[in-house]
Each structure stands twice: as C-alpha cells, then as structure tokens.
JSON list of C-alpha atoms in Angstrom, two decimals:
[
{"chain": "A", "resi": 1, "resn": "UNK", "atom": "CA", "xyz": [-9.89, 4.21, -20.14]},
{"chain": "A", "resi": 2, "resn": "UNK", "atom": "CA", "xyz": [-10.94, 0.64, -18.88]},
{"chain": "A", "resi": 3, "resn": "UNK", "atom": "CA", "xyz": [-8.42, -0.88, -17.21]},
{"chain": "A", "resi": 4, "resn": "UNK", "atom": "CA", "xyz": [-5.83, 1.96, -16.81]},
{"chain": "A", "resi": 5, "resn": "UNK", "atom": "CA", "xyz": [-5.86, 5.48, -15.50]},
{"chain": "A", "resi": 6, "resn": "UNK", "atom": "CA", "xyz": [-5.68, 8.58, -17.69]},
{"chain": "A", "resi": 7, "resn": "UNK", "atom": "CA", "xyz": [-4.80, 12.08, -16.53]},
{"chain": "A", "resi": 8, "resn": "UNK", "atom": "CA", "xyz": [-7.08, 15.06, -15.82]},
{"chain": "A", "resi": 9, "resn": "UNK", "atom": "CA", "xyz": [-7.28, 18.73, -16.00]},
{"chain": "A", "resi": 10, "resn": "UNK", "atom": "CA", "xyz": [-5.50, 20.01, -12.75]},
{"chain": "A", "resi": 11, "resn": "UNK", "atom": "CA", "xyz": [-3.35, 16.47, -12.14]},
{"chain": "A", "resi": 12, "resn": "UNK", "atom": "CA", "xyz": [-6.16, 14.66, -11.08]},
{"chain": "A", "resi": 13, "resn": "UNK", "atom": "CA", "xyz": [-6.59, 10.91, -12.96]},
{"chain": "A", "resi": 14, "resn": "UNK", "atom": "CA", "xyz": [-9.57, 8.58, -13.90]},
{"chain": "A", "resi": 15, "resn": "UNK", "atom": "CA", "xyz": [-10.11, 5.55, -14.48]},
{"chain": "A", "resi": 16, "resn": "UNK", "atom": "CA", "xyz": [-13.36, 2.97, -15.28]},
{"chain": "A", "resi": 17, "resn": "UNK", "atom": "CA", "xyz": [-13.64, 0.26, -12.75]},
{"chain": "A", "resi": 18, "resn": "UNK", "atom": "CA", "xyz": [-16.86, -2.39, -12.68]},
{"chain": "A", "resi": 19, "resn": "UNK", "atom": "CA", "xyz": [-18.45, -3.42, -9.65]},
{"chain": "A", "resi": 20, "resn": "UNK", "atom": "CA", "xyz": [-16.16, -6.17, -9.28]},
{"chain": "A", "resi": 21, "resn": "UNK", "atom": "CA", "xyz": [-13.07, -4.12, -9.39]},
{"chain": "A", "resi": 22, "resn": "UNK", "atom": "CA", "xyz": [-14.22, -2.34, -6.95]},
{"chain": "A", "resi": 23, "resn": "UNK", "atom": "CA", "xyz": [-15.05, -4.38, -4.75]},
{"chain": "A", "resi": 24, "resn": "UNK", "atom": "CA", "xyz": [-11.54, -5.88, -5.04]},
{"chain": "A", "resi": 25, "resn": "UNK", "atom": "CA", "xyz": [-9.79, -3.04, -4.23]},
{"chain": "A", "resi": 26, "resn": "UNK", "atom": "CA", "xyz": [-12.12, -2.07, -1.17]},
{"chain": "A", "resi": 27, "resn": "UNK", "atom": "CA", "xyz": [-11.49, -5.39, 0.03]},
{"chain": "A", "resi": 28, "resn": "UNK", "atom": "CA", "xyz": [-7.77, -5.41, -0.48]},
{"chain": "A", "resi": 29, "resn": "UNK", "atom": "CA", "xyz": [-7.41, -1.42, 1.06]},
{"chain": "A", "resi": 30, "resn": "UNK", "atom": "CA", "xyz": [-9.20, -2.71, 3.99]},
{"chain": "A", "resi": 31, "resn": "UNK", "atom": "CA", "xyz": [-7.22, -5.63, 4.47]},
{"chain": "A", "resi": 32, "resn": "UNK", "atom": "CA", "xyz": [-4.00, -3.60, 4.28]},
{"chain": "A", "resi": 33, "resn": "UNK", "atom": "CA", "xyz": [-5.63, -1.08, 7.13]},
{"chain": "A", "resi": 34, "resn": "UNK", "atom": "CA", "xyz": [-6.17, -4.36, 8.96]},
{"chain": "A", "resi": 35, "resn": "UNK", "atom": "CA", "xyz": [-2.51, -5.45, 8.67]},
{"chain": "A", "resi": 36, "resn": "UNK", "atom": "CA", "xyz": [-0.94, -2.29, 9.35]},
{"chain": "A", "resi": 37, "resn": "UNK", "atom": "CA", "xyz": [-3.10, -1.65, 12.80]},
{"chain": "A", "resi": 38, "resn": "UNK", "atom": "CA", "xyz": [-4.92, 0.80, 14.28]},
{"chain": "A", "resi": 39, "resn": "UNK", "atom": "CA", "xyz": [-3.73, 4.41, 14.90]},
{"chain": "A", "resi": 40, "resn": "UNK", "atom": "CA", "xyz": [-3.41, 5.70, 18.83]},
{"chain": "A", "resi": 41, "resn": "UNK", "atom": "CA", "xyz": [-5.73, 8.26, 19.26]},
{"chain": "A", "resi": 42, "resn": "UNK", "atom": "CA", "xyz": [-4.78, 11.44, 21.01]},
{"chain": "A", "resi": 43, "resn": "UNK", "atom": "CA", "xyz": [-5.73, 10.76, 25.12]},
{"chain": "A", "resi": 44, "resn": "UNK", "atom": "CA", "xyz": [-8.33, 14.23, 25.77]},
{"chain": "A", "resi": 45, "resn": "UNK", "atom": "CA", "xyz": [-6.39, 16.76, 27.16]},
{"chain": "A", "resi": 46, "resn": "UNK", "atom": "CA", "xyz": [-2.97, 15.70, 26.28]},
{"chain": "A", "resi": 47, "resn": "UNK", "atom": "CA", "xyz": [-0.25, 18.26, 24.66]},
{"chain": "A", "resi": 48, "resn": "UNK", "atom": "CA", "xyz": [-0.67, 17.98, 21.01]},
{"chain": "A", "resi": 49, "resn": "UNK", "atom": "CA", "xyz": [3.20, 18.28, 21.04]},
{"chain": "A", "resi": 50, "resn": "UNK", "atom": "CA", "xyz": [3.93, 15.87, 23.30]},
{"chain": "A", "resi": 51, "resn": "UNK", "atom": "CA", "xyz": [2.17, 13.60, 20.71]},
{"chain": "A", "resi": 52, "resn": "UNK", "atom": "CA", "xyz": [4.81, 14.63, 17.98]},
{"chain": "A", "resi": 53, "resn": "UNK", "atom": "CA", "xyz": [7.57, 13.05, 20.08]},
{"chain": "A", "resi": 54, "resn": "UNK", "atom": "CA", "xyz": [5.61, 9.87, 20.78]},
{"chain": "A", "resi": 55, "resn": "UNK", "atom": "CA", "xyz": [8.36, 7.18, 20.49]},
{"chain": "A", "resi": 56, "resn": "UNK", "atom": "CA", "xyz": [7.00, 4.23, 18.37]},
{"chain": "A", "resi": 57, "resn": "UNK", "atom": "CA", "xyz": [8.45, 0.67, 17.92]},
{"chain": "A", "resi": 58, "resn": "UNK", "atom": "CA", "xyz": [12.24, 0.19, 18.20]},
{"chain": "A", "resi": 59, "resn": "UNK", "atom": "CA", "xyz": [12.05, -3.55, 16.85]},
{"chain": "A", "resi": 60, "resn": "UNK", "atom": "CA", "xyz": [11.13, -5.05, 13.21]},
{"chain": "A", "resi": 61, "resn": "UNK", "atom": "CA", "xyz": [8.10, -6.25, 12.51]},
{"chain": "A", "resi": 62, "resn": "UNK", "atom": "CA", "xyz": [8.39, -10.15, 12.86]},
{"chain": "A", "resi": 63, "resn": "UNK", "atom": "CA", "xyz": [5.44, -10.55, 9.87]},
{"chain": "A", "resi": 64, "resn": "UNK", "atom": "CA", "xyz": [7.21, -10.15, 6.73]},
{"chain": "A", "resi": 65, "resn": "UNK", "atom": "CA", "xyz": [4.81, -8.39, 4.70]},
{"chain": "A", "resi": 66, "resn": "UNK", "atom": "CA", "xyz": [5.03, -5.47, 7.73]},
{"chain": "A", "resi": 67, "resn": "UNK", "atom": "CA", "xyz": [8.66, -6.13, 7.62]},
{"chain": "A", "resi": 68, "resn": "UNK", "atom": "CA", "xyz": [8.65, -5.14, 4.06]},
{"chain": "A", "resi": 69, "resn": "UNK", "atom": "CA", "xyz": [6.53, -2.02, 4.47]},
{"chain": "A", "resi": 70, "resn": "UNK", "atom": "CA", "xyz": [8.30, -0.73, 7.72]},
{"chain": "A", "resi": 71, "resn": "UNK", "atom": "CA", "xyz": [12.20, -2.02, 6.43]},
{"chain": "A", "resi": 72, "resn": "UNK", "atom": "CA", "xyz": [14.87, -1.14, 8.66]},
{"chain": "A", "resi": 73, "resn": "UNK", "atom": "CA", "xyz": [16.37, 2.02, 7.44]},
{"chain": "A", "resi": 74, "resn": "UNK", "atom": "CA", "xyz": [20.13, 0.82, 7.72]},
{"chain": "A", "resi": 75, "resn": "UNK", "atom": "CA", "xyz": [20.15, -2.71, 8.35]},
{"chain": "A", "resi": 76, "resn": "UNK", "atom": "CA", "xyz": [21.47, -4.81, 10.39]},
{"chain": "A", "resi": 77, "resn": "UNK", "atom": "CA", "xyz": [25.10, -5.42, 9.90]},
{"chain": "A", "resi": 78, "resn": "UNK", "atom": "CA", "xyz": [27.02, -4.74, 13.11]},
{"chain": "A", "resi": 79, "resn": "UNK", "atom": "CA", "xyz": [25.91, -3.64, 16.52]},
{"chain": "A", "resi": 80, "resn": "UNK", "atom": "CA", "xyz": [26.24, 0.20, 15.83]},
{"chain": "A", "resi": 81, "resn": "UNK", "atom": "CA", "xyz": [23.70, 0.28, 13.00]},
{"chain": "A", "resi": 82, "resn": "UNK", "atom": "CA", "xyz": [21.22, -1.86, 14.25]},
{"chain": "A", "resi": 83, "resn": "UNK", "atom": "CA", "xyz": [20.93, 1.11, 16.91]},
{"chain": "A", "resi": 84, "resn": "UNK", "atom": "CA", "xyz": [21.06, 3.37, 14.78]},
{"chain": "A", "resi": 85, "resn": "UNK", "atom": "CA", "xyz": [18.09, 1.75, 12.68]},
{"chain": "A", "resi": 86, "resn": "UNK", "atom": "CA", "xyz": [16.14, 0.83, 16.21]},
{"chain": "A", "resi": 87, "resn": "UNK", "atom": "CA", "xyz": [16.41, 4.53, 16.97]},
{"chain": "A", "resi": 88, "resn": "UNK", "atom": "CA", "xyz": [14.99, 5.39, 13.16]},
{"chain": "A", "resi": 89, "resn": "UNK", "atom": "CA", "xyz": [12.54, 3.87, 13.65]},
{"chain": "A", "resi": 90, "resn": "UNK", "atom": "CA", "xyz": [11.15, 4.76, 16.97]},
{"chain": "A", "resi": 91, "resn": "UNK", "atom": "CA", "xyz": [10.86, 8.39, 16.13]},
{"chain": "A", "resi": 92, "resn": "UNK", "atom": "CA", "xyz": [9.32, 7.46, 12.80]},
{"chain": "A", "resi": 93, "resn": "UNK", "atom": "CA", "xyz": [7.37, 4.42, 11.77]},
{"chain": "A", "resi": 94, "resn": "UNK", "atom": "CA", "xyz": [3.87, 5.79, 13.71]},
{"chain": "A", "resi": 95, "resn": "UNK", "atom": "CA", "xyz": [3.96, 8.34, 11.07]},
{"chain": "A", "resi": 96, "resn": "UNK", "atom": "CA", "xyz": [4.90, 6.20, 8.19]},
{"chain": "A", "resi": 97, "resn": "UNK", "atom": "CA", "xyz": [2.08, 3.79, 9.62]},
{"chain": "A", "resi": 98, "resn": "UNK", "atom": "CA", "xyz": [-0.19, 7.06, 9.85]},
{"chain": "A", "resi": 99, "resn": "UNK", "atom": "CA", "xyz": [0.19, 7.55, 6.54]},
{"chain": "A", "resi": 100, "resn": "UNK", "atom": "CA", "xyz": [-0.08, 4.54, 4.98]},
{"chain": "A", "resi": 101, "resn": "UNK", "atom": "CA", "xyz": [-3.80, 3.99, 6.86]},
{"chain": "A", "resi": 102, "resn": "UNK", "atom": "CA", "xyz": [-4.46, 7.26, 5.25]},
{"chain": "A", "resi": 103, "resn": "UNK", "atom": "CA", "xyz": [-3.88, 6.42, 2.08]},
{"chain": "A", "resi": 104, "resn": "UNK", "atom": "CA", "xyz": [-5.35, 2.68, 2.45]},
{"chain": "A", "resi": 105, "resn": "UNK", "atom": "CA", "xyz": [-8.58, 4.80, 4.09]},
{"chain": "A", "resi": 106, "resn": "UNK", "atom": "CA", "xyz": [-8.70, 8.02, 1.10]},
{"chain": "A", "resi": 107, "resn": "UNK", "atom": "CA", "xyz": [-8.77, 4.41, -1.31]},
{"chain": "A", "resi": 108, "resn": "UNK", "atom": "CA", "xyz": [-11.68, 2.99, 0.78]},
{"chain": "A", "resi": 109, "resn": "UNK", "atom": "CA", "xyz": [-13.44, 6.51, 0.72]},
{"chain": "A", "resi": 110, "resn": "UNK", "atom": "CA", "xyz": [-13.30, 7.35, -2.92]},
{"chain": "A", "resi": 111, "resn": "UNK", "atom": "CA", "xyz": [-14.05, 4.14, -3.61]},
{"chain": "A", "resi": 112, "resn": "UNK", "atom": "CA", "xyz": [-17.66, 4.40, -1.25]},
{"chain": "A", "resi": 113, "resn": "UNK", "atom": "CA", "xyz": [-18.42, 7.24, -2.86]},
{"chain": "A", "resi": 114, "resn": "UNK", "atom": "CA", "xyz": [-18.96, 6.03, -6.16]},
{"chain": "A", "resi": 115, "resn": "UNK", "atom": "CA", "xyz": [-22.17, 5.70, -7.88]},
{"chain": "A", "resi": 116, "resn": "UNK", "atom": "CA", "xyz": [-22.90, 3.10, -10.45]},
{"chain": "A", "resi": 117, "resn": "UNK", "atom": "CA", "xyz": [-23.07, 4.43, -14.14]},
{"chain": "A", "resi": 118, "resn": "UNK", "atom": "CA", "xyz": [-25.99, 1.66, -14.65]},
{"chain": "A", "resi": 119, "resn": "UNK", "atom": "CA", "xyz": [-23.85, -0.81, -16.70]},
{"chain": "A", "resi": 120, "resn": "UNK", "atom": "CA", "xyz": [-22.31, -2.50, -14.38]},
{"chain": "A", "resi": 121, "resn": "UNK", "atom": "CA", "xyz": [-18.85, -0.01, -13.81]},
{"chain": "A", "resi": 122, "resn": "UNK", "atom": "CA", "xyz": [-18.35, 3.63, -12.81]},
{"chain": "A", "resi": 123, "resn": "UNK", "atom": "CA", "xyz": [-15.50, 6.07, -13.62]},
{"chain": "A", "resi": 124, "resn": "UNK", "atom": "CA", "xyz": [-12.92, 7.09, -10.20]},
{"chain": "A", "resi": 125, "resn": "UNK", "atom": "CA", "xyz": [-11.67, 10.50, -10.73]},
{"chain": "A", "resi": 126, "resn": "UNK", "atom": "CA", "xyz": [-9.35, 11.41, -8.78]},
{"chain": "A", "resi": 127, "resn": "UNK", "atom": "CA", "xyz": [-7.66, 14.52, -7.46]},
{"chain": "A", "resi": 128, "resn": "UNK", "atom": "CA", "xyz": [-4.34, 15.16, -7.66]},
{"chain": "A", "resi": 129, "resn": "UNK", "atom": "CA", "xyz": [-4.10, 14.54, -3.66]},
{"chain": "A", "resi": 130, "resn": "UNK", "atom": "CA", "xyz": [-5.87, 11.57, -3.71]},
{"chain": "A", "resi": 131, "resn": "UNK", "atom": "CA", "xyz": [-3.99, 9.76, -6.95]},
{"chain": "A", "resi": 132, "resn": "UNK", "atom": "CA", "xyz": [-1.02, 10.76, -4.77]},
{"chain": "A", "resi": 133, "resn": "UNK", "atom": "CA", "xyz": [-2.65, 8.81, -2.21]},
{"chain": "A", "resi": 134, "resn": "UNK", "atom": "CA", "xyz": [-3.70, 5.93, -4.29]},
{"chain": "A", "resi": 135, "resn": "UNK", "atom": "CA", "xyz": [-0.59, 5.55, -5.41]},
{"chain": "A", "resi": 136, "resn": "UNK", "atom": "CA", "xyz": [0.76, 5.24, -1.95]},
{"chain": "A", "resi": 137, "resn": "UNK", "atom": "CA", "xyz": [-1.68, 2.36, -1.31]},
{"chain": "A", "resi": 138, "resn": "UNK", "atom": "CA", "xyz": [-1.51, 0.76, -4.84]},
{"chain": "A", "resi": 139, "resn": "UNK", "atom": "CA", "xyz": [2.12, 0.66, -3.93]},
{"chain": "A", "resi": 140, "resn": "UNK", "atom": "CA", "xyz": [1.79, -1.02, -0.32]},
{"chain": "A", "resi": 141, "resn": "UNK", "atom": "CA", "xyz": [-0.84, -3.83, -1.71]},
{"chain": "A", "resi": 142, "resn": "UNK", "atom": "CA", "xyz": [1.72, -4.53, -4.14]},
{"chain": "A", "resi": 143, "resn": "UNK", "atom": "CA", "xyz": [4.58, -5.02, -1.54]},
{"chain": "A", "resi": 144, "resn": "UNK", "atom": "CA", "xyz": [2.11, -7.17, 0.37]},
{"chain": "A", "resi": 145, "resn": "UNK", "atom": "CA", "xyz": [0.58, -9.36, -1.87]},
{"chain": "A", "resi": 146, "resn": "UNK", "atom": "CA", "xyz": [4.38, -10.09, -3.74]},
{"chain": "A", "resi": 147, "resn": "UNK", "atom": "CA", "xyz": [5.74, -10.03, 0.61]},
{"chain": "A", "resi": 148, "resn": "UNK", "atom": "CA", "xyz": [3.18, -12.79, 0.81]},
{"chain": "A", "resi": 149, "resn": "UNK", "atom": "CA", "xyz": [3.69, -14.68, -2.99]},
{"chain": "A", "resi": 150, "resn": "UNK", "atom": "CA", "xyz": [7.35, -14.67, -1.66]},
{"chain": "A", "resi": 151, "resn": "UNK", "atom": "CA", "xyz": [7.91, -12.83, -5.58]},
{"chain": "A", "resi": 152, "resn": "UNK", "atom": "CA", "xyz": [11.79, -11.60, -6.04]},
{"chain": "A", "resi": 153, "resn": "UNK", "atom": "CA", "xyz": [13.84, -10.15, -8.48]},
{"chain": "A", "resi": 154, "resn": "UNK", "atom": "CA", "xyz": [14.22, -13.32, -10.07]},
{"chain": "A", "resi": 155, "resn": "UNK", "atom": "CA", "xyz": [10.61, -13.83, -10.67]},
{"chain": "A", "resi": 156, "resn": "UNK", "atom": "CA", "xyz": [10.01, -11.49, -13.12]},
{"chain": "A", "resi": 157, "resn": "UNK", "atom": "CA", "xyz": [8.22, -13.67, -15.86]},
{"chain": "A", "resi": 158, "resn": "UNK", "atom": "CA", "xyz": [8.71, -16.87, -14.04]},
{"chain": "A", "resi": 159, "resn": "UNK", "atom": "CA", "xyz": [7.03, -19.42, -12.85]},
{"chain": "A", "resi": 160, "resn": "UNK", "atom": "CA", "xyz": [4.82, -17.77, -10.82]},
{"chain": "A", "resi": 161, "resn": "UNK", "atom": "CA", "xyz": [2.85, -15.66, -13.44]},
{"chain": "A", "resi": 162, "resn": "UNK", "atom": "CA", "xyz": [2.46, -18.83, -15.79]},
{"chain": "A", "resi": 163, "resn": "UNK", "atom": "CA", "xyz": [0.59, -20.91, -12.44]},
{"chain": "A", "resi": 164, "resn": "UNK", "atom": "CA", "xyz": [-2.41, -23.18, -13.33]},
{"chain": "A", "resi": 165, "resn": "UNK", "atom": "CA", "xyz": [-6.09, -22.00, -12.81]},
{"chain": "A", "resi": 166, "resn": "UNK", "atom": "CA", "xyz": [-6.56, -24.68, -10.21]},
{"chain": "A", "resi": 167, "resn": "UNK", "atom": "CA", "xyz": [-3.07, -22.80, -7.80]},
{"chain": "A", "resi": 168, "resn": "UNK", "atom": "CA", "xyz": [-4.33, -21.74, -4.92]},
{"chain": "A", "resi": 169, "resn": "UNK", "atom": "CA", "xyz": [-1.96, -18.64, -5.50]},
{"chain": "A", "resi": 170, "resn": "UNK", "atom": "CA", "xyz": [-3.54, -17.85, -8.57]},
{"chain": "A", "resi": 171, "resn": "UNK", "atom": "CA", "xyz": [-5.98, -14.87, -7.92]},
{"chain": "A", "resi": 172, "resn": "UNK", "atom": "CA", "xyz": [-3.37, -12.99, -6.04]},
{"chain": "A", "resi": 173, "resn": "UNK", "atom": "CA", "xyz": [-0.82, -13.24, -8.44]},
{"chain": "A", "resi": 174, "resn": "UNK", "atom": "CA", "xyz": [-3.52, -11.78, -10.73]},
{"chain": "A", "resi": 175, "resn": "UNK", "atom": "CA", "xyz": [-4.59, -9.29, -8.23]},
{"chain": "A", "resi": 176, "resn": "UNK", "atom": "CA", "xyz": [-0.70, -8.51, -8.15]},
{"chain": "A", "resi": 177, "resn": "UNK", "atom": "CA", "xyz": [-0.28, -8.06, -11.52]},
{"chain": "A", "resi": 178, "resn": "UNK", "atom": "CA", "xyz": [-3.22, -6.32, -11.85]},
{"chain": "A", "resi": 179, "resn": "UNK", "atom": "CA", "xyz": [-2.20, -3.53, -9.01]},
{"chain": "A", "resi": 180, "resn": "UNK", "atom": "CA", "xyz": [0.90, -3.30, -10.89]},
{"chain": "A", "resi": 181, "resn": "UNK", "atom": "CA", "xyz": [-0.81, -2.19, -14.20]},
{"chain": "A", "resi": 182, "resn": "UNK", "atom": "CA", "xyz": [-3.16, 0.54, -12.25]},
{"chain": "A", "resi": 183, "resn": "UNK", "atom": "CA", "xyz": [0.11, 1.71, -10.43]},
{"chain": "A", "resi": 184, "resn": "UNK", "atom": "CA", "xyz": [2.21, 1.76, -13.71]},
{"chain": "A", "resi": 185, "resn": "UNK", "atom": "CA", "xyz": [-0.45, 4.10, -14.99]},
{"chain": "A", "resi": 186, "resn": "UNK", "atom": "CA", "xyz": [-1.47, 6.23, -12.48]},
{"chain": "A", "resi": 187, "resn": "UNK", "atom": "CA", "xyz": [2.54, 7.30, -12.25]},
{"chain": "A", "resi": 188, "resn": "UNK", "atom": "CA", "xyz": [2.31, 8.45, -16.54]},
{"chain": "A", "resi": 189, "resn": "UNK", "atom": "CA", "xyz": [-0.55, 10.29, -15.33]},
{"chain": "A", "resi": 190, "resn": "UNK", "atom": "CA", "xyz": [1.40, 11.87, -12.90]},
{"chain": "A", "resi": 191, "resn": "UNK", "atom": "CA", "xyz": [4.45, 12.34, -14.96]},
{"chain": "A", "resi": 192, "resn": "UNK", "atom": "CA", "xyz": [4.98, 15.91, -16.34]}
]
C-alpha cells in the first residue's frame, strides 16, 4: 500500500502516508485554498436564493495557475465568444471555486484527523465521497504545480524530470510527479 492507494469495501480507498507525506500534502492543500481565495459568506438575513444567482467574475484570471484552473469555457477567438465565455463564467466560477476549496479543505481535514501508527506513517482511508474529493484536489495541485513548472505536452519525459539535485525546481517537479502517482491510483481504485 505505501506509496499508492488501494480500494475499499464500499468505494472508499487507503493509502499509507509518513509524517512527511503528510505534511506535504497539508501544506500543498492549504496553499491551493490560499491561491484560489476565500469564499463570500452569506450576509445574515439575505435570501438564500438570491445567493444562487450571485454573478461572479466575468474576466480571466490574470495568474496563470488560476487561469488554468478557472479556463475560459470557449475561448477567445472573436468578439461573440469571448461574451459568451465572460457570461460562463459569471454565473459559474464561484461555484467551481466553492468546490475546489472544498475539496482542498475535506484534504486538509482528513489529513488532521489522522493519528500516528507509532512508526513514523499512518494509513488515510477514505470514503468514497472524500476520494472523490481528493481526487478533485490531487487534480488541481497537479494543474498548479505543472501551471507554475510551465510543464506541456511536450515535456513528457523531458528535460524537466531529469533536473539536477541542486535546480531550484527540483522538489516540485518531484512533488508533481509524485501527485501524479497518488492521482493515477486513486482513479483504479475508483474504476469499476
């Protein structure tokens, strides 16, 4: 189980994580919450409903690591569907930010409620909600950390993964590749 998730009774998952891992991915979750940004909580007394039809953001995000977790959903190729994509994403990137805290925050909160086994590591098990959630967030770290590597299509086994120990770049590309390998198998768990 080190190093990999394995599926559950009931389509929950588990994997063993030390202390260090942990603290890795704590750190990394809450970064992501930071990035993303804080919710709006509801004003007292306002209509729940009128909170459903909140208009968000009409604009890209100028950072691209938000950029890349809040794309525009059409582009931007003429005038027509760059309104079209403005007016996406008003009525829906506070809930796609919504849930991406949540699943950044469920990360952070299984993770804090873990108990050391005594040997230095613990096993995470995981509902089937919350690997759906993890996955989620593994997924978003991994769009950050390669948003902020600058890693493309093209990279796959280049240059990047063979850096030098003494690249500045190294521990996230590690961290990256890492995510990748939890992600990769928390999906088989998941898979029917």
């Amino acid at each position: 189980m080190a190093g990999h998730f394995e599926a559950l009774p009931g389509g929950g998952a588990a994997v063993a994580l030390d202390e260090v891992e942990v603290s890795i991915l704590r750190s990394l979750a809450v970064q992501l919450m930071e990035l993303i940004g804080p919710g709006d909580e509801p004003v007292e007394g306002e209509d729940p409903l009128a909170a459903l039809f909140a208009e968000g953001p009409s604009e890209a995000p100028t950072d691209p690591a938000l950029k890349r977790l809040f794309p525009d959903a059409y582009g931007d190729e003429d005038e027509e569907l760059r309104a079209a994509a403005a007016d996406f994403r008003r009525y829906t990137e506070n809930d796609l930010r919504a849930r991406k805290r949540e699943d950044a925050l469920a990360v952070v909160r299984s993770l804090d409620a873990l108990s050391s086994s005594g040997e230095g590591g613990t096993v995470l098990k995981l509902t089937a909600d919350e690997s759906r959630a993890w996955l989620g967030a593994l997924n978003d770290l991994r769009l950050t950390i390669g948003t902020r590597l600058e890693v493309t299509d093209e990279d796959e086994g280049g240059e990047l993964y063979r850096l030098p120990d003494s690249d500045p770049r190294k521990p996230m590309v590690m961290a990256y590749l890492w995510l990748g390998a939890l992600q990769e198998s928390l999906v088989e768990t998941l898979m029917p």
